[in-house]
PDB file of C-alpha atoms in Angstrom:
ATOM      1  CA  GLY A  12       5.474   7.257 -18.906  1.00 80.00           C
ATOM      2  CA  ALA A  13       3.394   5.267 -16.468  1.00 90.00           C
ATOM      3  CA  VAL A  14       5.111   2.395 -14.719  1.00 94.00           C
ATOM      4  CA  VAL A  15       3.735  -0.543 -12.740  1.00 97.00           C
ATOM      5  CA  SER A  16       6.311  -2.088 -10.440  1.00 97.00           C
ATOM      6  CA  GLN A  17       5.747  -5.725  -9.774  1.00 98.00           C
ATOM      7  CA  HIS A  18       7.456  -7.748  -7.128  1.00 98.00           C
ATOM      8  CA  PRO A  19       8.942 -10.262  -6.807  1.00 98.00           C
ATOM      9  CA  SER A  20      10.105 -11.139 -10.195  1.00 97.00           C
ATOM     10  CA  TRP A  21      10.304 -14.772  -9.264  1.00 97.00           C
ATOM     11  CA  VAL A  22       9.628 -16.889  -6.231  1.00 98.00           C
ATOM     12  CA  ILE A  23       9.988 -20.389  -5.227  1.00 98.00           C
ATOM     13  CA  CYS A  24       7.935 -21.601  -2.323  1.00 96.00           C
ATOM     14  CA  LYS A  25       7.070 -24.773  -0.579  1.00 97.00           C
ATOM     15  CA  SER A  26       3.770 -26.413  -1.170  1.00 97.00           C
ATOM     16  CA  GLY A  27       1.247 -25.295   1.464  1.00 97.00           C
ATOM     17  CA  THR A  28       2.706 -21.944   2.018  1.00 97.00           C
ATOM     18  CA  SER A  29       1.289 -18.545   0.926  1.00 97.00           C
ATOM     19  CA  VAL A  30       2.976 -16.106  -1.481  1.00 98.00           C
ATOM     20  CA  LYS A  31       2.138 -12.437  -1.951  1.00 98.00           C
ATOM     21  CA  ILE A  32       2.734 -10.558  -5.176  1.00 98.00           C
ATOM     22  CA  GLU A  33       2.689  -6.839  -5.200  1.00 98.00           C
ATOM     23  CA  CYS A  34       1.986  -4.326  -7.971  1.00 97.00           C
ATOM     24  CA  ARG A  35       2.585  -0.671  -7.397  1.00 97.00           C
ATOM     25  CA  SER A  36       1.724   2.111  -9.647  1.00 95.00           C
ATOM     26  CA  LEU A  37       4.435   4.734  -9.917  1.00 94.00           C
ATOM     27  CA  ASP A  38       3.602   8.332 -10.650  1.00 89.00           C
ATOM     28  CA  PHE A  39      -0.084   7.613 -11.198  1.00 91.00           C
ATOM     29  CA  GLN A  40      -3.092   6.419  -9.369  1.00 91.00           C
ATOM     30  CA  ALA A  41      -4.404   2.966 -10.377  1.00 91.00           C
ATOM     31  CA  THR A  42      -8.057   2.654  -9.366  1.00 90.00           C
ATOM     32  CA  THR A  43      -8.200  -0.604 -11.135  1.00 93.00           C
ATOM     33  CA  MET A  44      -5.814  -3.466 -11.592  1.00 95.00           C
ATOM     34  CA  PHE A  45      -6.243  -6.565 -13.732  1.00 95.00           C
ATOM     35  CA  TRP A  46      -4.559  -9.781 -12.639  1.00 97.00           C
ATOM     36  CA  TYR A  47      -3.569 -12.343 -15.293  1.00 97.00           C
ATOM     37  CA  ARG A  48      -2.127 -15.843 -15.139  1.00 98.00           C
ATOM     38  CA  GLN A  49      -0.051 -17.369 -17.966  1.00 98.00           C
ATOM     39  CA  PHE A  50       1.117 -20.906 -18.399  1.00 96.00           C
ATOM     40  CA  PRO A  51       4.197 -21.486 -20.596  1.00 94.00           C
ATOM     41  CA  LYS A  52       3.666 -20.633 -24.271  1.00 92.00           C
ATOM     42  CA  GLN A  53      -0.056 -19.955 -23.591  1.00 96.00           C
ATOM     43  CA  SER A  54      -2.340 -16.991 -23.493  1.00 97.00           C
ATOM     44  CA  LEU A  55      -2.876 -14.542 -20.614  1.00 97.00           C
ATOM     45  CA  MET A  56      -5.913 -15.416 -18.793  1.00 96.00           C
ATOM     46  CA  LEU A  57      -7.804 -12.839 -16.682  1.00 96.00           C
ATOM     47  CA  MET A  58      -8.116 -13.946 -13.100  1.00 97.00           C
ATOM     48  CA  ALA A  59      -9.658 -10.946 -11.489  1.00 96.00           C
ATOM     49  CA  THR A  60     -10.209  -7.233 -11.513  1.00 94.00           C
ATOM     50  CA  SER A  61      -9.344  -5.250  -8.394  1.00 92.00           C
ATOM     51  CA  ASN A  62     -10.771  -1.805  -7.671  1.00 90.00           C
ATOM     52  CA  GLU A  63      -9.390   0.418  -4.903  1.00 88.00           C
ATOM     53  CA  GLY A  64     -11.490   0.215  -1.798  1.00 85.00           C
ATOM     54  CA  SER A  65     -13.843  -2.525  -2.997  1.00 86.00           C
ATOM     55  CA  LYS A  66     -13.983  -6.261  -3.410  1.00 89.00           C
ATOM     56  CA  ALA A  67     -12.339  -7.782  -6.349  1.00 93.00           C
ATOM     57  CA  THR A  68     -14.301  -9.188  -9.213  1.00 93.00           C
ATOM     58  CA  TYR A  69     -13.193 -12.782 -10.010  1.00 96.00           C
ATOM     59  CA  GLU A  70     -13.546 -14.466 -13.390  1.00 95.00           C
ATOM     60  CA  GLN A  71     -15.503 -17.674 -13.646  1.00 94.00           C
ATOM     61  CA  GLY A  72     -13.616 -20.732 -12.353  1.00 95.00           C
ATOM     62  CA  VAL A  73     -11.063 -18.736 -10.253  1.00 96.00           C
ATOM     63  CA  GLU A  74     -11.092 -19.636  -6.648  1.00 95.00           C
ATOM     64  CA  LYS A  75     -11.646 -16.496  -4.514  1.00 94.00           C
ATOM     65  CA  ASP A  76     -10.322 -18.064  -1.309  1.00 95.00           C
ATOM     66  CA  LYS A  77      -7.207 -19.286  -2.971  1.00 96.00           C
ATOM     67  CA  PHE A  78      -6.302 -16.115  -4.847  1.00 97.00           C
ATOM     68  CA  LEU A  79      -6.817 -13.285  -2.540  1.00 96.00           C
ATOM     69  CA  ILE A  80      -6.708  -9.866  -4.049  1.00 95.00           C
ATOM     70  CA  ASN A  81      -6.390  -6.648  -2.057  1.00 92.00           C
ATOM     71  CA  HIS A  82      -6.473  -3.073  -3.460  1.00 92.00           C
ATOM     72  CA  ALA A  83      -6.110  -1.114  -0.304  1.00 83.00           C
ATOM     73  CA  SER A  84      -4.721   2.045  -1.832  1.00 91.00           C
ATOM     74  CA  LEU A  85      -4.664   3.851  -5.206  1.00 92.00           C
ATOM     75  CA  THR A  86      -1.003   2.735  -5.704  1.00 94.00           C
ATOM     76  CA  LEU A  87      -0.880  -0.804  -4.449  1.00 95.00           C
ATOM     77  CA  SER A  88      -2.706  -4.014  -5.346  1.00 96.00           C
ATOM     78  CA  THR A  89      -1.628  -7.404  -4.124  1.00 96.00           C
ATOM     79  CA  LEU A  90      -2.357 -10.904  -5.070  1.00 97.00           C
ATOM     80  CA  THR A  91      -1.842 -13.629  -2.447  1.00 98.00           C
ATOM     81  CA  VAL A  92      -1.744 -17.272  -3.458  1.00 98.00           C
ATOM     82  CA  THR A  93      -2.770 -19.099  -0.357  1.00 97.00           C
ATOM     83  CA  SER A  94      -1.870 -22.724   0.364  1.00 97.00           C
ATOM     84  CA  ALA A  95       0.075 -22.891  -2.854  1.00 97.00           C
ATOM     85  CA  HIS A  96       0.369 -26.198  -4.690  1.00 96.00           C
ATOM     86  CA  PRO A  97       2.571 -27.203  -7.692  1.00 97.00           C
ATOM     87  CA  GLU A  98      -0.368 -26.618 -10.108  1.00 96.00           C
ATOM     88  CA  ASP A  99      -0.411 -23.022  -9.017  1.00 97.00           C
ATOM     89  CA  SER A 100       3.114 -22.648 -10.541  1.00 97.00           C
ATOM     90  CA  SER A 101       2.622 -20.118 -13.273  1.00 97.00           C
ATOM     91  CA  PHE A 102       3.521 -16.638 -14.477  1.00 98.00           C
ATOM     92  CA  TYR A 103       1.388 -13.922 -12.880  1.00 98.00           C
ATOM     93  CA  ILE A 104       1.156 -10.462 -14.294  1.00 98.00           C
ATOM     94  CA  CYS A 105      -0.766  -7.323 -13.346  1.00 97.00           C
ATOM     95  CA  SER A 106      -2.007  -4.483 -15.624  1.00 97.00           C
ATOM     96  CA  ALA A 107      -3.403  -1.044 -14.838  1.00 95.00           C
ATOM     97  CA  PRO A 108      -5.455   1.016 -17.264  1.00 92.00           C
ATOM     98  CA  THR A 109      -3.648   4.197 -18.068  1.00 90.00           C
ATOM     99  CA  ARG A 110      -4.652   7.224 -20.073  1.00 84.00           C
ATOM    100  CA  GLN A 111      -2.446   7.600 -23.092  1.00 77.00           C
ATOM    101  CA  GLY A 112      -2.994  10.371 -25.682  1.00 74.00           C
ATOM    102  CA  GLY A 113      -6.660  10.691 -24.957  1.00 75.00           C
ATOM    103  CA  LEU A 114      -7.431   6.953 -25.019  1.00 77.00           C
ATOM    104  CA  TRP A 115      -7.174   4.252 -22.347  1.00 81.00           C
ATOM    105  CA  GLY A 116      -4.294   1.841 -22.697  1.00 89.00           C
ATOM    106  CA  TYR A 117      -2.777  -0.661 -20.417  1.00 94.00           C
ATOM    107  CA  THR A 118       0.480  -0.595 -18.407  1.00 95.00           C
ATOM    108  CA  PHE A 119       1.688  -4.055 -17.399  1.00 97.00           C
ATOM    109  CA  GLY A 120       3.952  -5.056 -14.565  1.00 97.00           C
ATOM    110  CA  SER A 121       7.010  -7.176 -15.387  1.00 97.00           C
ATOM    111  CA  GLY A 122       5.426 -10.312 -14.026  1.00 98.00           C
ATOM    112  CA  THR A 123       6.087 -12.849 -11.339  1.00 98.00           C
ATOM    113  CA  ARG A 124       7.220 -16.420 -11.975  1.00 98.00           C
ATOM    114  CA  LEU A 125       5.917 -18.577  -9.278  1.00 98.00           C
ATOM    115  CA  THR A 126       7.258 -22.115  -8.682  1.00 98.00           C
ATOM    116  CA  VAL A 127       5.725 -24.264  -5.985  1.00 97.00           C
ATOM    117  CA  VAL A 128       7.824 -27.213  -4.900  1.00 97.00           C
TER     118      VAL A 128
ATOM    119  CA  ALA B  12     -16.844 -18.800 -28.267  1.00 59.00           C
ATOM    120  CA  GLN B  13     -13.330 -17.571 -28.720  1.00 67.00           C
ATOM    121  CA  LYS B  14     -13.334 -13.780 -28.906  1.00 92.00           C
ATOM    122  CA  ILE B  15      -9.768 -13.453 -30.207  1.00 97.00           C
ATOM    123  CA  THR B  16      -8.269 -16.143 -32.440  1.00 97.00           C
ATOM    124  CA  GLN B  17      -4.682 -16.365 -33.595  1.00 98.00           C
ATOM    125  CA  THR B  18      -4.302 -19.420 -35.777  1.00 97.00           C
ATOM    126  CA  GLN B  19      -0.557 -19.522 -36.188  1.00 98.00           C
ATOM    127  CA  PRO B  20       1.087 -21.111 -33.209  1.00 97.00           C
ATOM    128  CA  GLY B  21       4.439 -20.457 -34.726  1.00 97.00           C
ATOM    129  CA  MET B  22       5.895 -18.498 -37.509  1.00 98.00           C
ATOM    130  CA  PHE B  23       9.366 -18.336 -39.090  1.00 97.00           C
ATOM    131  CA  VAL B  24      10.745 -15.419 -41.081  1.00 98.00           C
ATOM    132  CA  GLN B  25      14.113 -14.636 -42.542  1.00 98.00           C
ATOM    133  CA  GLU B  26      15.874 -11.471 -41.200  1.00 98.00           C
ATOM    134  CA  LYS B  27      15.021  -8.343 -43.207  1.00 98.00           C
ATOM    135  CA  GLU B  28      11.832  -9.903 -44.624  1.00 98.00           C
ATOM    136  CA  ALA B  29       8.283  -8.904 -43.777  1.00 98.00           C
ATOM    137  CA  VAL B  30       5.946 -11.153 -41.772  1.00 98.00           C
ATOM    138  CA  THR B  31       2.169 -11.053 -41.162  1.00 98.00           C
ATOM    139  CA  LEU B  32       0.685 -12.379 -37.960  1.00 98.00           C
ATOM    140  CA  ASP B  33      -2.964 -13.180 -38.155  1.00 98.00           C
ATOM    141  CA  CYS B  34      -5.684 -12.202 -35.751  1.00 98.00           C
ATOM    142  CA  THR B  35      -9.450 -12.425 -36.079  1.00 98.00           C
ATOM    143  CA  TYR B  36     -11.986 -11.269 -33.474  1.00 97.00           C
ATOM    144  CA  ASP B  37     -15.603 -11.706 -32.566  1.00 95.00           C
ATOM    145  CA  THR B  38     -17.671  -8.950 -31.002  1.00 93.00           C
ATOM    146  CA  SER B  39     -21.155  -7.527 -31.227  1.00 90.00           C
ATOM    147  CA  ASP B  40     -20.019  -4.220 -29.931  1.00 89.00           C
ATOM    148  CA  GLN B  41     -19.748  -1.281 -32.406  1.00 89.00           C
ATOM    149  CA  SER B  42     -16.981   0.283 -30.293  1.00 89.00           C
ATOM    150  CA  TYR B  43     -13.957  -1.663 -29.482  1.00 91.00           C
ATOM    151  CA  GLY B  44     -10.142  -1.561 -29.479  1.00 92.00           C
ATOM    152  CA  LEU B  45      -7.564  -3.971 -30.796  1.00 95.00           C
ATOM    153  CA  PHE B  46      -4.024  -4.134 -29.428  1.00 96.00           C
ATOM    154  CA  TRP B  47      -0.859  -6.079 -30.270  1.00 98.00           C
ATOM    155  CA  TYR B  48       1.737  -6.906 -27.685  1.00 98.00           C
ATOM    156  CA  LYS B  49       5.135  -8.492 -27.876  1.00 98.00           C
ATOM    157  CA  GLN B  50       6.259 -10.741 -25.101  1.00 98.00           C
ATOM    158  CA  PRO B  51       9.935 -11.722 -25.158  1.00 97.00           C
ATOM    159  CA  SER B  52      11.229 -14.622 -23.078  1.00 95.00           C
ATOM    160  CA  SER B  53      11.624 -12.269 -20.066  1.00 94.00           C
ATOM    161  CA  GLY B  54       7.786 -12.128 -19.839  1.00 95.00           C
ATOM    162  CA  GLU B  55       7.289  -8.382 -20.050  1.00 96.00           C
ATOM    163  CA  MET B  56       4.377  -7.226 -22.221  1.00 97.00           C
ATOM    164  CA  ILE B  57       5.517  -4.668 -24.732  1.00 96.00           C
ATOM    165  CA  PHE B  58       2.742  -2.585 -26.385  1.00 95.00           C
ATOM    166  CA  LEU B  59       3.157  -2.396 -30.109  1.00 96.00           C
ATOM    167  CA  ILE B  60       0.150  -0.886 -31.818  1.00 96.00           C
ATOM    168  CA  TYR B  61      -3.522  -0.010 -31.304  1.00 94.00           C
ATOM    169  CA  GLN B  62      -6.452   0.187 -33.616  1.00 95.00           C
ATOM    170  CA  GLY B  63      -9.794   1.649 -32.695  1.00 92.00           C
ATOM    171  CA  SER B  64     -12.959   0.257 -34.338  1.00 92.00           C
ATOM    172  CA  TYR B  65     -13.912   3.676 -35.667  1.00 92.00           C
ATOM    173  CA  ASP B  66     -10.394   4.428 -36.990  1.00 91.00           C
ATOM    174  CA  GLU B  67     -10.631   4.745 -40.763  1.00 89.00           C
ATOM    175  CA  GLN B  68      -6.925   4.319 -41.464  1.00 94.00           C
ATOM    176  CA  ASN B  69      -4.729   1.425 -40.546  1.00 96.00           C
ATOM    177  CA  ALA B  70      -2.562   2.093 -37.550  1.00 95.00           C
ATOM    178  CA  THR B  71       1.273   2.278 -38.105  1.00 96.00           C
ATOM    179  CA  GLU B  72       4.059   2.479 -35.594  1.00 95.00           C
ATOM    180  CA  GLY B  73       7.502   2.417 -37.110  1.00 97.00           C
ATOM    181  CA  ARG B  74       8.123  -1.185 -38.556  1.00 98.00           C
ATOM    182  CA  TYR B  75       4.703  -2.274 -37.239  1.00 98.00           C
ATOM    183  CA  SER B  76       1.425  -1.828 -39.119  1.00 98.00           C
ATOM    184  CA  LEU B  77      -2.049  -3.160 -38.553  1.00 98.00           C
ATOM    185  CA  ASN B  78      -4.067  -4.479 -41.526  1.00 97.00           C
ATOM    186  CA  PHE B  79      -7.535  -3.796 -40.207  1.00 97.00           C
ATOM    187  CA  GLN B  80     -10.397  -5.330 -42.121  1.00 97.00           C
ATOM    188  CA  LYS B  81     -13.532  -4.562 -40.165  1.00 95.00           C
ATOM    189  CA  ALA B  82     -15.976  -6.422 -42.268  1.00 95.00           C
ATOM    190  CA  ARG B  83     -13.861  -9.529 -41.957  1.00 96.00           C
ATOM    191  CA  LYS B  84     -13.152  -8.856 -38.289  1.00 96.00           C
ATOM    192  CA  SER B  85      -9.464  -9.249 -38.838  1.00 97.00           C
ATOM    193  CA  ALA B  86      -6.600  -7.177 -37.390  1.00 98.00           C
ATOM    194  CA  ASN B  87      -3.460  -8.639 -38.699  1.00 98.00           C
ATOM    195  CA  LEU B  88      -0.019  -7.369 -37.598  1.00 98.00           C
ATOM    196  CA  VAL B  89       2.607  -6.716 -40.287  1.00 98.00           C
ATOM    197  CA  ILE B  90       6.271  -6.446 -39.190  1.00 98.00           C
ATOM    198  CA  SER B  91       8.515  -5.141 -41.934  1.00 97.00           C
ATOM    199  CA  ALA B  92      12.226  -5.680 -42.088  1.00 97.00           C
ATOM    200  CA  SER B  93      12.369  -8.324 -39.455  1.00 98.00           C
ATOM    201  CA  GLN B  94      15.182  -8.194 -36.983  1.00 98.00           C
ATOM    202  CA  LEU B  95      16.638 -10.917 -34.789  1.00 98.00           C
ATOM    203  CA  GLY B  96      15.295  -9.049 -31.844  1.00 97.00           C
ATOM    204  CA  ASP B  97      11.777  -9.512 -33.014  1.00 98.00           C
ATOM    205  CA  SER B  98      11.839 -13.087 -32.042  1.00 98.00           C
ATOM    206  CA  ALA B  99       9.233 -13.351 -29.250  1.00 98.00           C
ATOM    207  CA  MET B 100       5.629 -14.306 -28.634  1.00 98.00           C
ATOM    208  CA  TYR B 101       3.004 -11.933 -30.069  1.00 98.00           C
ATOM    209  CA  PHE B 102      -0.507 -11.428 -28.711  1.00 98.00           C
ATOM    210  CA  CYS B 103      -3.460  -9.819 -30.195  1.00 98.00           C
ATOM    211  CA  ALA B 104      -5.929  -8.501 -27.639  1.00 97.00           C
ATOM    212  CA  MET B 105      -9.366  -6.816 -27.710  1.00 95.00           C
ATOM    213  CA  ARG B 106     -11.116  -4.416 -25.439  1.00 92.00           C
ATOM    214  CA  GLU B 107     -14.836  -4.211 -25.910  1.00 83.00           C
ATOM    215  CA  GLY B 108     -16.272  -0.733 -25.421  1.00 70.00           C
ATOM    216  CA  GLY B 109     -14.865   2.577 -26.374  1.00 61.00           C
ATOM    217  CA  GLY B 110     -11.413   3.608 -25.338  1.00 58.00           C
ATOM    218  CA  GLY B 111     -12.146   7.238 -24.962  1.00 58.00           C
ATOM    219  CA  THR B 112     -14.359   7.182 -21.988  1.00 56.00           C
ATOM    220  CA  SER B 113     -13.997   3.730 -20.455  1.00 61.00           C
ATOM    221  CA  TYR B 114     -11.502   0.948 -20.031  1.00 71.00           C
ATOM    222  CA  GLY B 115     -12.637  -2.656 -20.060  1.00 83.00           C
ATOM    223  CA  LYS B 116     -10.741  -5.778 -19.593  1.00 88.00           C
ATOM    224  CA  LEU B 117      -8.511  -7.062 -22.358  1.00 92.00           C
ATOM    225  CA  THR B 118      -9.136 -10.468 -23.894  1.00 94.00           C
ATOM    226  CA  PHE B 119      -6.024 -12.051 -25.446  1.00 97.00           C
ATOM    227  CA  GLY B 120      -5.618 -14.498 -28.306  1.00 97.00           C
ATOM    228  CA  GLN B 121      -3.537 -17.672 -28.033  1.00 97.00           C
ATOM    229  CA  GLY B 122      -0.431 -16.033 -29.198  1.00 98.00           C
ATOM    230  CA  THR B 123       2.014 -16.617 -32.012  1.00 98.00           C
ATOM    231  CA  ILE B 124       5.751 -17.479 -31.474  1.00 98.00           C
ATOM    232  CA  LEU B 125       7.724 -15.639 -34.101  1.00 98.00           C
ATOM    233  CA  THR B 126      11.269 -16.797 -34.794  1.00 98.00           C
ATOM    234  CA  VAL B 127      13.526 -14.629 -36.998  1.00 98.00           C
ATOM    235  CA  HIS B 128      16.274 -16.535 -38.763  1.00 97.00           C
ATOM    236  CA  PRO B 129      19.642 -14.777 -39.700  1.00 95.00           C
TER     237      PRO B 129
END
């Protein structure tokens, strides 16, 4: 089945630095990628939707300049957390729509735990 | 307004017993899809079951079944014969719009932490 490979699985970075998270679609082309953020024991909140070759669509309240999303190819979407601060520490997970049995479903990456110290 | 509501922050069940996790939703769309996911402590999202708004029969997948009551806008997940490995967080999610020709974003409920006791 379809697989979305997400890296890194976890990362610790210093406050003020930038961190890039990659999601690669294996064996299929992901024209769209959804990026979610999740705090411990809470829901997944959609941050933005990226589309290959165009600008990402951000949800209300998400800082575009802080969370840079790039979808330069049909198999790679990236989220860069710029000038990270401790409050950006969270679990980030991507998801690509995938065709499954005639219907659209969603394939998730394995997630990235970001800790900013 | 909350589109997906899971009112049970935590649930406990004895091994081998059945458990129902509640989910209610709110949408004005006629066509929509409802999903249930399991999220163990590792964080991965495991797809469990799907129910389309036009599906007349309740979805079933092995030990998982979905009690779909359209008029009440509820889509409860029933897990039969609980196992220790079922302990995890469970999310109900909704996609507005038909799933045959389009894919929209998923909106998630707050989640329910299920603990299975031996």
